[in-house]
Short mmCIF file of C-alpha atoms in Angstrom, two decimals:
data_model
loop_
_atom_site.label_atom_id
_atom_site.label_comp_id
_atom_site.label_asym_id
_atom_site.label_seq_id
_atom_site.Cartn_x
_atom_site.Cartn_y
_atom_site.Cartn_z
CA UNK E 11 71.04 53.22 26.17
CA UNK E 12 69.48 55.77 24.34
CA UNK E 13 68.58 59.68 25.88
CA UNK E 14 65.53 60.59 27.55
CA UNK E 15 62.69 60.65 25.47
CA UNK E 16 64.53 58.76 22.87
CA UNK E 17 61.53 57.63 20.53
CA UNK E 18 62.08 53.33 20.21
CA UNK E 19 61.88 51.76 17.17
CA UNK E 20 60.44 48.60 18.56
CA UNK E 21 60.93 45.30 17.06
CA UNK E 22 60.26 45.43 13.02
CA UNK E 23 57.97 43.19 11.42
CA UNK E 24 59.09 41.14 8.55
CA UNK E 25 57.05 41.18 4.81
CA UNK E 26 54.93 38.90 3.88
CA UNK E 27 57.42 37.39 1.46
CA UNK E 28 60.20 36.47 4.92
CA UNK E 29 56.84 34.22 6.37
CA UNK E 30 57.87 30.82 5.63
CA UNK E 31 54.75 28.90 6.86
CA UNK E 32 51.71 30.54 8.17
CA UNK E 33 50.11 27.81 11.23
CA UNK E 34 46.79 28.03 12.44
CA UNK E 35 46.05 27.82 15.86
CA UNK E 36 42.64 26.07 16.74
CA UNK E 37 43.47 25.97 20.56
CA UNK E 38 40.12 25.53 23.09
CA UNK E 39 37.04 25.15 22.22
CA UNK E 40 35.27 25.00 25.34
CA UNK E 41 35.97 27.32 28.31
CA UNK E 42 37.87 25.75 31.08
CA UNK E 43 35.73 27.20 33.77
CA UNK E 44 31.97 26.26 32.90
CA UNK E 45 32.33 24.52 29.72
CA UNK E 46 30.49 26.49 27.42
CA UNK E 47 31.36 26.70 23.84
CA UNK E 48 34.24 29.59 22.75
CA UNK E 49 33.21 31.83 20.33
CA UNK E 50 35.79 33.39 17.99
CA UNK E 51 36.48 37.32 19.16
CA UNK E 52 39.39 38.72 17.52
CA UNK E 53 42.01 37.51 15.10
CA UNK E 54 45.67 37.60 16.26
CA UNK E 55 48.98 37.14 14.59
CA UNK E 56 52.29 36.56 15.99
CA UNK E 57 55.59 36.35 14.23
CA UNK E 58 57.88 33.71 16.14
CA UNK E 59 61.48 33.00 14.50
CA UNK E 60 62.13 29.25 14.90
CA UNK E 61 64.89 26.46 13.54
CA UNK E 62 65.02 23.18 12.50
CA UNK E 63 67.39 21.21 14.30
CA UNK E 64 71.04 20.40 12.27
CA UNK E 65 70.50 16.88 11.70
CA UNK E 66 72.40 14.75 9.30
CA UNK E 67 70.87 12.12 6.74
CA UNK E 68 72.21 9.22 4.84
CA UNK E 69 70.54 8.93 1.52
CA UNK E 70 70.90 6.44 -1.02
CA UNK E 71 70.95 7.56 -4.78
CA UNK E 72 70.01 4.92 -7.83
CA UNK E 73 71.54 5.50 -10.64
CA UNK E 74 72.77 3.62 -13.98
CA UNK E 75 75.80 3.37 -16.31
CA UNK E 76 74.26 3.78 -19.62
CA UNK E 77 75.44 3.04 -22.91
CA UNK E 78 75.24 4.06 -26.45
CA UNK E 79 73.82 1.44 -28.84
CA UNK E 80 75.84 3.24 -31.74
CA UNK E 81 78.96 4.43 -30.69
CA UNK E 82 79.75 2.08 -27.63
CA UNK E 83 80.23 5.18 -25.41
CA UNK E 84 79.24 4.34 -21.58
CA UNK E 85 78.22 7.19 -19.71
CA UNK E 86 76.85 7.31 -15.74
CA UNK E 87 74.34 9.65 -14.31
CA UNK E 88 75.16 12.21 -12.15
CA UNK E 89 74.07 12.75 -8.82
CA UNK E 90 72.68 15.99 -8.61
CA UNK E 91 73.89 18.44 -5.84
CA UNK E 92 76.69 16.27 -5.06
CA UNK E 93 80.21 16.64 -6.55
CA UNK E 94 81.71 13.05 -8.44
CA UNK E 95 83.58 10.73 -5.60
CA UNK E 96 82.66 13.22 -2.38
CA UNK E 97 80.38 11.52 0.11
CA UNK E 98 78.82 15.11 1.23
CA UNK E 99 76.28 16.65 -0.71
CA UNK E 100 76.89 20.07 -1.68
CA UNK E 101 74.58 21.66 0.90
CA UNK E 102 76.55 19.89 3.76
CA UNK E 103 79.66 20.71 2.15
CA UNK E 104 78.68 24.57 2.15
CA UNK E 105 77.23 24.27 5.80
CA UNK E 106 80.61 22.70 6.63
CA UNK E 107 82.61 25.28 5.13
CA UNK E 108 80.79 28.39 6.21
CA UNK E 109 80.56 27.13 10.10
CA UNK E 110 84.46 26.94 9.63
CA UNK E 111 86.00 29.92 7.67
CA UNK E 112 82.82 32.23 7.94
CA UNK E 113 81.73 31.78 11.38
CA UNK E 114 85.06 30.46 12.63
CA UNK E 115 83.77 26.75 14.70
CA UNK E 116 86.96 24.58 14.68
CA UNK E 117 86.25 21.48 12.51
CA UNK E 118 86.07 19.10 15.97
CA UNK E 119 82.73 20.47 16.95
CA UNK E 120 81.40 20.34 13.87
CA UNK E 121 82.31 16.89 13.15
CA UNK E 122 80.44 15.95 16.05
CA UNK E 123 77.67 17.99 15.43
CA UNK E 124 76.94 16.61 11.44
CA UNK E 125 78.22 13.40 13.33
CA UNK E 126 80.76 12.68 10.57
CA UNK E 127 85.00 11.54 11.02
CA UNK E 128 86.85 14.82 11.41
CA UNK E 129 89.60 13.62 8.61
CA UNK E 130 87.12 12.69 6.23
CA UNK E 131 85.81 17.04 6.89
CA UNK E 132 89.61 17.94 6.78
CA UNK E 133 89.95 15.99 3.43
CA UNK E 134 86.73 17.04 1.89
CA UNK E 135 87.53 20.45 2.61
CA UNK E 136 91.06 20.22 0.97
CA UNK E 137 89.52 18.98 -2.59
CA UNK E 138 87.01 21.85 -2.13
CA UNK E 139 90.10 24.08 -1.77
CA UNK E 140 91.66 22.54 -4.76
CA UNK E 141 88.13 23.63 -6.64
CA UNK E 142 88.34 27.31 -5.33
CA UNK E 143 92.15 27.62 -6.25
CA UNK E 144 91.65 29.67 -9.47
CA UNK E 145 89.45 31.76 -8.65
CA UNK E 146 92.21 33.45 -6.34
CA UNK E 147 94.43 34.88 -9.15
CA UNK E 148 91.00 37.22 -10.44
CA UNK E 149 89.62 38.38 -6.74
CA UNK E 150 93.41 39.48 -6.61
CA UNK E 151 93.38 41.44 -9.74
CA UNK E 152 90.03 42.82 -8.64
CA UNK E 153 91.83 44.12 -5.16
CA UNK E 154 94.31 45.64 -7.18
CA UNK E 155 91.58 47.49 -9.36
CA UNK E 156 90.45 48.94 -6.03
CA UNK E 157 91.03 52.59 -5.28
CA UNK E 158 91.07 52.24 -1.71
CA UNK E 159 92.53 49.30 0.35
CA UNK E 160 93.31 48.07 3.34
CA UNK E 161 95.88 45.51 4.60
CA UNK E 162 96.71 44.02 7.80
CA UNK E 163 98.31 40.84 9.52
CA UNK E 164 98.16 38.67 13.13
CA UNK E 165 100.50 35.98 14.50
CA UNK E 166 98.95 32.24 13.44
CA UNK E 167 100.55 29.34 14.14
CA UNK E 168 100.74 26.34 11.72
CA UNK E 169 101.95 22.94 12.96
CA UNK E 170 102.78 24.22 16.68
CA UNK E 171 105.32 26.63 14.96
CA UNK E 172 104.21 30.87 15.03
CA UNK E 173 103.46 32.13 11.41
CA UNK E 174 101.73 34.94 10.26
CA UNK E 175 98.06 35.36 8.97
CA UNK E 176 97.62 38.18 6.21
CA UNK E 177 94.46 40.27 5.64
CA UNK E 178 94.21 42.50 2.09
CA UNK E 179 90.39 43.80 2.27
CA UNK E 180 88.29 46.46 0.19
CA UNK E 181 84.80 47.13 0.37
CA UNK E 182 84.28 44.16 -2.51
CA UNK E 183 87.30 41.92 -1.91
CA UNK E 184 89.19 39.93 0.88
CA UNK E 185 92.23 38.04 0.32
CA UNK E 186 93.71 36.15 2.70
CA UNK E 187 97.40 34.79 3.63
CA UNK E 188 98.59 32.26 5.57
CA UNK E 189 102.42 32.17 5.77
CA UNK E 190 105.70 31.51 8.02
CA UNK E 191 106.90 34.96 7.82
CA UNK E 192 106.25 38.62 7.79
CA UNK E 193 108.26 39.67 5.24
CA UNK E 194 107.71 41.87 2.16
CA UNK E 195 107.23 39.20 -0.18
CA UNK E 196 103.89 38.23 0.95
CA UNK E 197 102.29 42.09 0.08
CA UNK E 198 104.49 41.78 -3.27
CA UNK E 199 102.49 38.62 -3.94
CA UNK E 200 99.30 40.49 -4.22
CA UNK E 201 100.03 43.75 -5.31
CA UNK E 202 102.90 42.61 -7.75
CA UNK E 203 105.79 44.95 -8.97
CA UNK E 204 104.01 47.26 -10.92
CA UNK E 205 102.88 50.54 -9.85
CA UNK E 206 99.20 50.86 -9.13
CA UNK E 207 96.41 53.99 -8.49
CA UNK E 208 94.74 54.16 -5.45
CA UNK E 209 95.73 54.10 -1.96
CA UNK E 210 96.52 51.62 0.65
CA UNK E 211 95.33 52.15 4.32
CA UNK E 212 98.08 50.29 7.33
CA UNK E 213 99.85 50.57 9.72
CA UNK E 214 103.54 51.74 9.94
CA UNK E 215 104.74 48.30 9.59
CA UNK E 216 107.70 48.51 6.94
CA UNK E 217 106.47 45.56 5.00
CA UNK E 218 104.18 47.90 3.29
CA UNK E 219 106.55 50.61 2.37
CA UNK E 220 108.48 48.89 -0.40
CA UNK E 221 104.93 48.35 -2.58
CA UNK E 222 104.45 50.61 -5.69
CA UNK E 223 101.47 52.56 -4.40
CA UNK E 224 100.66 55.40 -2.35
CA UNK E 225 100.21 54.44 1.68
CA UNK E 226 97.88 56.23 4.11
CA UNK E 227 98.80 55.52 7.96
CA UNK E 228 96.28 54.44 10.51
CA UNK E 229 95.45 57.35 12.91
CA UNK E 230 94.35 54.94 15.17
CA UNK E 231 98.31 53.57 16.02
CA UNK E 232 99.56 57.18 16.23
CA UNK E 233 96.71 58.01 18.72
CA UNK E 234 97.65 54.90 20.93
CA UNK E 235 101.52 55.64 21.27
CA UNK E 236 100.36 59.62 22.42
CA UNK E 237 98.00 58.20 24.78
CA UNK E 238 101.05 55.70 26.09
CA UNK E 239 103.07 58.69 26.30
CA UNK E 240 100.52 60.26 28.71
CA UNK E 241 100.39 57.34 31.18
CA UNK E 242 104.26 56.71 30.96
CA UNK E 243 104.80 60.70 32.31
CA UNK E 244 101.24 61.01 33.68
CA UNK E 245 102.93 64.21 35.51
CA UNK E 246 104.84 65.64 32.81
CA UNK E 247 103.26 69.09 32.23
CA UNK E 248 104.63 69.81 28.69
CA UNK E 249 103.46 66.05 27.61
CA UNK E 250 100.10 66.79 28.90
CA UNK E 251 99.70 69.80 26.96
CA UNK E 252 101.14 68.46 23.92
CA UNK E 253 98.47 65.27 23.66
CA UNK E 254 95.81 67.74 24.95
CA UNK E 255 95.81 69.60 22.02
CA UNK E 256 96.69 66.91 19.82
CA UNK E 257 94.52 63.91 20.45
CA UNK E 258 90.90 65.62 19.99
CA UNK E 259 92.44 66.98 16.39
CA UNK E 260 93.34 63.38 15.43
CA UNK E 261 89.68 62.26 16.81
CA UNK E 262 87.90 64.63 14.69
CA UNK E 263 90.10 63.46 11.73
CA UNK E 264 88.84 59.95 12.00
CA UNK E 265 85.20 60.99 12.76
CA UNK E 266 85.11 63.45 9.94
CA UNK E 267 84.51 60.98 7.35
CA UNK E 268 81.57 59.66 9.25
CA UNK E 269 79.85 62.95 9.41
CA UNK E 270 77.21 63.73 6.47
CA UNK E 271 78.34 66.47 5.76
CA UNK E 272 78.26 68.22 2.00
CA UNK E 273 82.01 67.48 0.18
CA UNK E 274 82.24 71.45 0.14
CA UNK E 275 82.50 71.49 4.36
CA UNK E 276 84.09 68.02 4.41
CA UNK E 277 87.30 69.03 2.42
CA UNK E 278 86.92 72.52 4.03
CA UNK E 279 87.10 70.94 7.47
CA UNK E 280 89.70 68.69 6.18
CA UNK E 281 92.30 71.43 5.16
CA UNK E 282 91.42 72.74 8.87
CA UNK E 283 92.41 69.81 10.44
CA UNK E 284 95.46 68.97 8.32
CA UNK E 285 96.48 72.64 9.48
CA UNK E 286 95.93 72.64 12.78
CA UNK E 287 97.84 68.97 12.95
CA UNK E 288 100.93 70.68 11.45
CA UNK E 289 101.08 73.55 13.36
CA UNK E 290 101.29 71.13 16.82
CA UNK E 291 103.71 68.70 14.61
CA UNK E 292 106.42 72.03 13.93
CA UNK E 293 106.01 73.49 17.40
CA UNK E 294 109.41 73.35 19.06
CA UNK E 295 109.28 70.51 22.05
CA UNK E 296 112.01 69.61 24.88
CA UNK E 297 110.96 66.20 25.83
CA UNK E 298 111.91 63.06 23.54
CA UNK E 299 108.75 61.58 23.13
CA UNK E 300 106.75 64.36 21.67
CA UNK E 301 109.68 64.56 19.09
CA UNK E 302 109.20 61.21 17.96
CA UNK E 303 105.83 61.39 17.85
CA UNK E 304 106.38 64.66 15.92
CA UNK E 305 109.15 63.04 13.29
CA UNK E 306 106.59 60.61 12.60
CA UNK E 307 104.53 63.11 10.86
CA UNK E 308 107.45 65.39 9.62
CA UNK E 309 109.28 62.05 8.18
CA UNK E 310 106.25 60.63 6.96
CA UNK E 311 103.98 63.84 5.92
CA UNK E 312 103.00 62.35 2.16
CA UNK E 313 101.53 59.57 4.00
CA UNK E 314 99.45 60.63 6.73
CA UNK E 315 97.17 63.20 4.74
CA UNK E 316 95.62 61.42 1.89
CA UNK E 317 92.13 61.77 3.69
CA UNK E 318 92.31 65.93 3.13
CA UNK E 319 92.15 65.30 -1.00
CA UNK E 320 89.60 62.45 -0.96
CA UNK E 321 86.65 61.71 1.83
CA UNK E 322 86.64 58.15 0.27
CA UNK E 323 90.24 57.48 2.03
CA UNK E 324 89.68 56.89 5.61
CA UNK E 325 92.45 57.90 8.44
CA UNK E 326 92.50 54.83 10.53
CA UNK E 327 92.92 51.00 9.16
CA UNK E 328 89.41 50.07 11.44
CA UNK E 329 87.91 48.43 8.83
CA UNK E 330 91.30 45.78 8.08
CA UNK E 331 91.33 44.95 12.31
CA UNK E 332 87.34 44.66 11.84
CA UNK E 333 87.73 42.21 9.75
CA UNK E 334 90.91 40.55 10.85
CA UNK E 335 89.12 40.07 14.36
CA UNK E 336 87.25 36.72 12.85
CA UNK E 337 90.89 35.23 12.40
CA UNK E 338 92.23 36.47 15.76
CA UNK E 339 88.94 34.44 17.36
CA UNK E 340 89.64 31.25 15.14
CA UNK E 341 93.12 31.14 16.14
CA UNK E 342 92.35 31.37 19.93
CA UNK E 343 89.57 28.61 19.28
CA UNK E 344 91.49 26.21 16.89
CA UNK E 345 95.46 27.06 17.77
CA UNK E 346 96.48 28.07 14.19
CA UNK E 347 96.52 25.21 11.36
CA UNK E 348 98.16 21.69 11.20
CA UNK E 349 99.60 21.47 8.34
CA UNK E 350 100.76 23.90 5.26
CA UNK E 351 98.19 22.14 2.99
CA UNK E 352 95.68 23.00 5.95
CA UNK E 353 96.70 26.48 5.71
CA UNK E 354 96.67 26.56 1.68
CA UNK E 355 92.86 25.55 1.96
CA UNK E 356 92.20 28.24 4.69
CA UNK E 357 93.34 30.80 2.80
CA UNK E 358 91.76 30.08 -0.12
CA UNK E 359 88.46 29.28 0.92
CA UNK E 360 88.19 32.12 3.46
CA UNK E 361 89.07 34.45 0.13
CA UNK E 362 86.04 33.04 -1.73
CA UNK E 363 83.67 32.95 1.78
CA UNK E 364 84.74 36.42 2.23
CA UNK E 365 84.61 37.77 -0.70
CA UNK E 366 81.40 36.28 -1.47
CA UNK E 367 80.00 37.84 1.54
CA UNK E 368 80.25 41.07 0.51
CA UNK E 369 79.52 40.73 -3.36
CA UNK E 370 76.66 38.66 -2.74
CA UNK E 371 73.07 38.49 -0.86
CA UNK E 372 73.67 34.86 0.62
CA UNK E 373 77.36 33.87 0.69
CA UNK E 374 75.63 30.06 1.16
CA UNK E 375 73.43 30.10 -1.41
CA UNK E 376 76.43 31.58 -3.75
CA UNK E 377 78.95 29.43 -2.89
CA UNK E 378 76.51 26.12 -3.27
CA UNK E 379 74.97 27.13 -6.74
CA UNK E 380 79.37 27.23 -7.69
CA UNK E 381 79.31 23.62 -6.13
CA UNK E 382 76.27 22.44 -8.15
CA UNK E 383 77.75 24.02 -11.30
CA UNK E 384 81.05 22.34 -10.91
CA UNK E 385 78.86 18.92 -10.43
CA UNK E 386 77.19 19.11 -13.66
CA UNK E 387 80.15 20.45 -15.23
CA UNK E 388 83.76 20.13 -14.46
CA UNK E 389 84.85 23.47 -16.79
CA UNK E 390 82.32 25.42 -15.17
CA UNK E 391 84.02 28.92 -14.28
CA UNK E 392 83.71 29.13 -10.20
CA UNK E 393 84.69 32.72 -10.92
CA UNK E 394 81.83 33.64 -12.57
CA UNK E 395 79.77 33.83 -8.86
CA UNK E 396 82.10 36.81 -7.82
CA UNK E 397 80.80 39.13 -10.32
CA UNK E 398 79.29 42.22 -9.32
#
C-alpha cells in the first residue's frame, strides 16, 4: 500500500459522454413505518458499471437476386456486417477472435459459451486468417522502420510436438511467429538481409547475432546469472563483494530511463554508470565465475551500452517478456496449436490483434470496421486500419 498520509485518489468518475443510459429511480412512495406520503429531499446519483449477458442470436436475413433488364447481369444483395458464405456476423467473428488471440480463452470455452461447433470457430477463424494474410508483409516493414525493437521467443508446441513461438514488438508493432525451430532463419524472415538503423533489444541468444543491425543485451539476464552466482557460493567472500558492488550499478542502469530526469543529467548519469560498470568489469578476479560474468561485458562491450548514447534504448528486454507473457498463458491453457495451418492463423491474427491494440483506440471496433469493409468490398485494403 501506499505511505502514511498518502493522499487517495478515490474512485474517478466517468464524463458525461462514458454514461450509456441514465435510469430513474421512483422507489417508495409511502413510508414503510406509518404510511404517510414521501416527499422528495435530495437528488442522488450513482454510477454502477453493469453488462449484458454474452448471448448468441440466430437471425434470418431476406434478401433477393436481382437482375438487370438491359444487360442480363444478376446481382444478389449483400448482407451487411456479415462476410459472403460465413455463418457469423462480423461482430461475433471479432468477439471470437479477440477472446482467443487478445485475451487468450482456448476456442473450447468459447464455443460453449456463443454455443456454436468448435470446428465450425476453428474454420471460420482460418478464412479470417486467410483475409489478414497481407497485411503481414507491411506491419513487418513498419517493424523494420522502427528505431528501437525488441525480440523474444518461448517453447509452443504444435500437434503434441515442442516448437517455438516468436515475439518481434515495438511500441507500434507486434509480429508474431509460430515455428518448429529456433534457428536464425526465423529473425532473418523479418528483418531480411539488409542492414538496418536502429537497435534491437534481446537476450544473448545467438539467433540474434547474425542480423544486420546493432543489438543491445537485456540487463535483466546478466543480473540473474550474478545473483545465481551468489546463491551457488553464498559463502564465497570475493563473489559477495564482486555482485555487491555490481548489482545496484546494473539496477540503477535499468531504472535510469524511468527517472524524469532532464537529457543533460540522464546522459550525464549514463556516462557515470557505464564507468563505474567498467571499472568492476577490468578489475582483476580469482574465481571463475566473476570472469565469465566479466568476459561477457569485455567480449560483448559494443552491445551492452547503447542506452549511454540514447535514453530512448532501454537496458533490459522487459517490455518483449511483457508482452510474450499472453502467449506463455495461452500455451499453458490451450497446449500449443493442432495443426501448422492452426499455427499460420495464430500468428497472423495475433499480428493484426496486436498490432491493432496499440495503433488504435478499440482494437474491436478496428478490426470489425476491416471485416465490414472486406464485406462490401472484396479489394478493400485491410491494411489501411493500421495506419497511424
Amino acid at each position: 500500500g501506499a505511505k502514511m498520509g498518502h493522499k487517495g485518489y478515490g474512485r474517478k468518475k466517468p464524463d458525461k459522454c462514458e454514461i450509456n443510459n441514465i435510469i430513474k429511480i421512483n422507489g417508495l412512495i409511502k413510508c414503510p413505518e406509518c404510511k404517510n406520503k414521501l416527499l422528495k429531499k435530495k437528488k442522488l446519483k450513482r454510477i454502477v458499471i453493469d453488462i449484458n449477458r454474452i448471448k448468441t442470436q440466430k437471425n434470418e436475413y431476406e434478401y433477393y437476386q436481382k437482375k438487370c433488364n438491359k444487360c442480363g447481369k444478376i446481382f444478389t444483395d449483400k448482407i451487411p456486417g456479415v462476410l459472403p458464405r460465413f455463418s457469423m456476423s462480423n461482430q461475433l467473428l471479432t468477439h471470437i477472435a479477440i477472446e482467443h488471440y487478445l485475451d487468450g480463452i482456448p476456442i473450447g470455452r468459447i464455443a460453449d459459451k456463443v454455443k456454436i461447433n468448435q470446428g465450425t470457430i476453428i474454420f471460420a477463424l482460418h478464412k479470417l486468417g486467410n483475409i489478414f494474410k497481407p497485411t503481414v508483409d507491411n506491419l513487418i516493414k513498419d517493424y523494420r522502420k522502427e528505431l528501437v525493437r525488441h525480440a523474444d521467443e518461448t517453447g509452443w508446441r504444435n500437434n503434441g510436438f515442442q516448437g517455438y513461438g516468436w515475439l518481434f514488438c515495438s511500441k507500434n508493432t507486434s509480429i508474431y511467429r509460430f515455428r518448429d525451430n529456433r534457428s536464425s532463419k526465423v529473425p532473418f524472415e523479418v528483418f531480411g538481409k539488409k542492414k538496418l538503423k536502429g537497435v534491437l533489444v534481446v537476450d544473448r541468444y545467438n539467433a540474434y547475432n547474425k542480423l544486420l543491425l546493432n543489438i543491445e543485451y537485456c540487463y535483466a539476464h546478466i543480473l540473474r546469472e550474478i545473483e545465481d552466482l551468489q546463491k551457488e557460493s553464498p559463502d564465497n567472500n570475493e563473489i559477495k563483494v564482486f555482485s555487491d558492488s555490481l548489482i545496484p550499478l546494473i539496477c540503477e542502469v535499468m531504472h535510469l530511463r524511468t527517472k524524469n530526469t532532464p537529457n543533460i543529467l540522464y546522459y550525464k548519469q549514463a556516462r557515470l554508470l557505464k564507468k563505474n560498470i567498467l571499472k568492476m568489469i577490468y578489475h582483476s578476479a580469482n574465481d571463475p565465475g566473476i570472469q565469465r560474468i566479466q568476459n561477457i561485458f569485455r567480449e560483448k562491450k559494443h552491445r551492452l551500452f547503447h542506452w549511454v548514447r540514447d535514453r530512448n534504448i532501454p537496458a533490459d528486454n522487459n517490455f518483449a517478456e511483457r508482452e510474450l507473457r499472453a502467449t506463455v498463458i495461452a500455451r499453458k491453457l490451450s497446449f500449443g496449436s493442432q495443426s501448422d495451418m492452426g499455427c499460420k492463423t495464430r500468428e497472423i491474427l495475433m499480428s493484426a490483434l496486436h498490432t491493432l491494440k496499440k495503433r488504435t483506440p478499440d482494437a474491436f471496433d478496428s478490426f470489425k470496421s476491416a471485416l465490414d469493409n472486406y464485406a462490401i468490398n472484396p479489394n478493400f485494403r485491410i491494411y489501411s486500419i493500421f495506419k497511424l
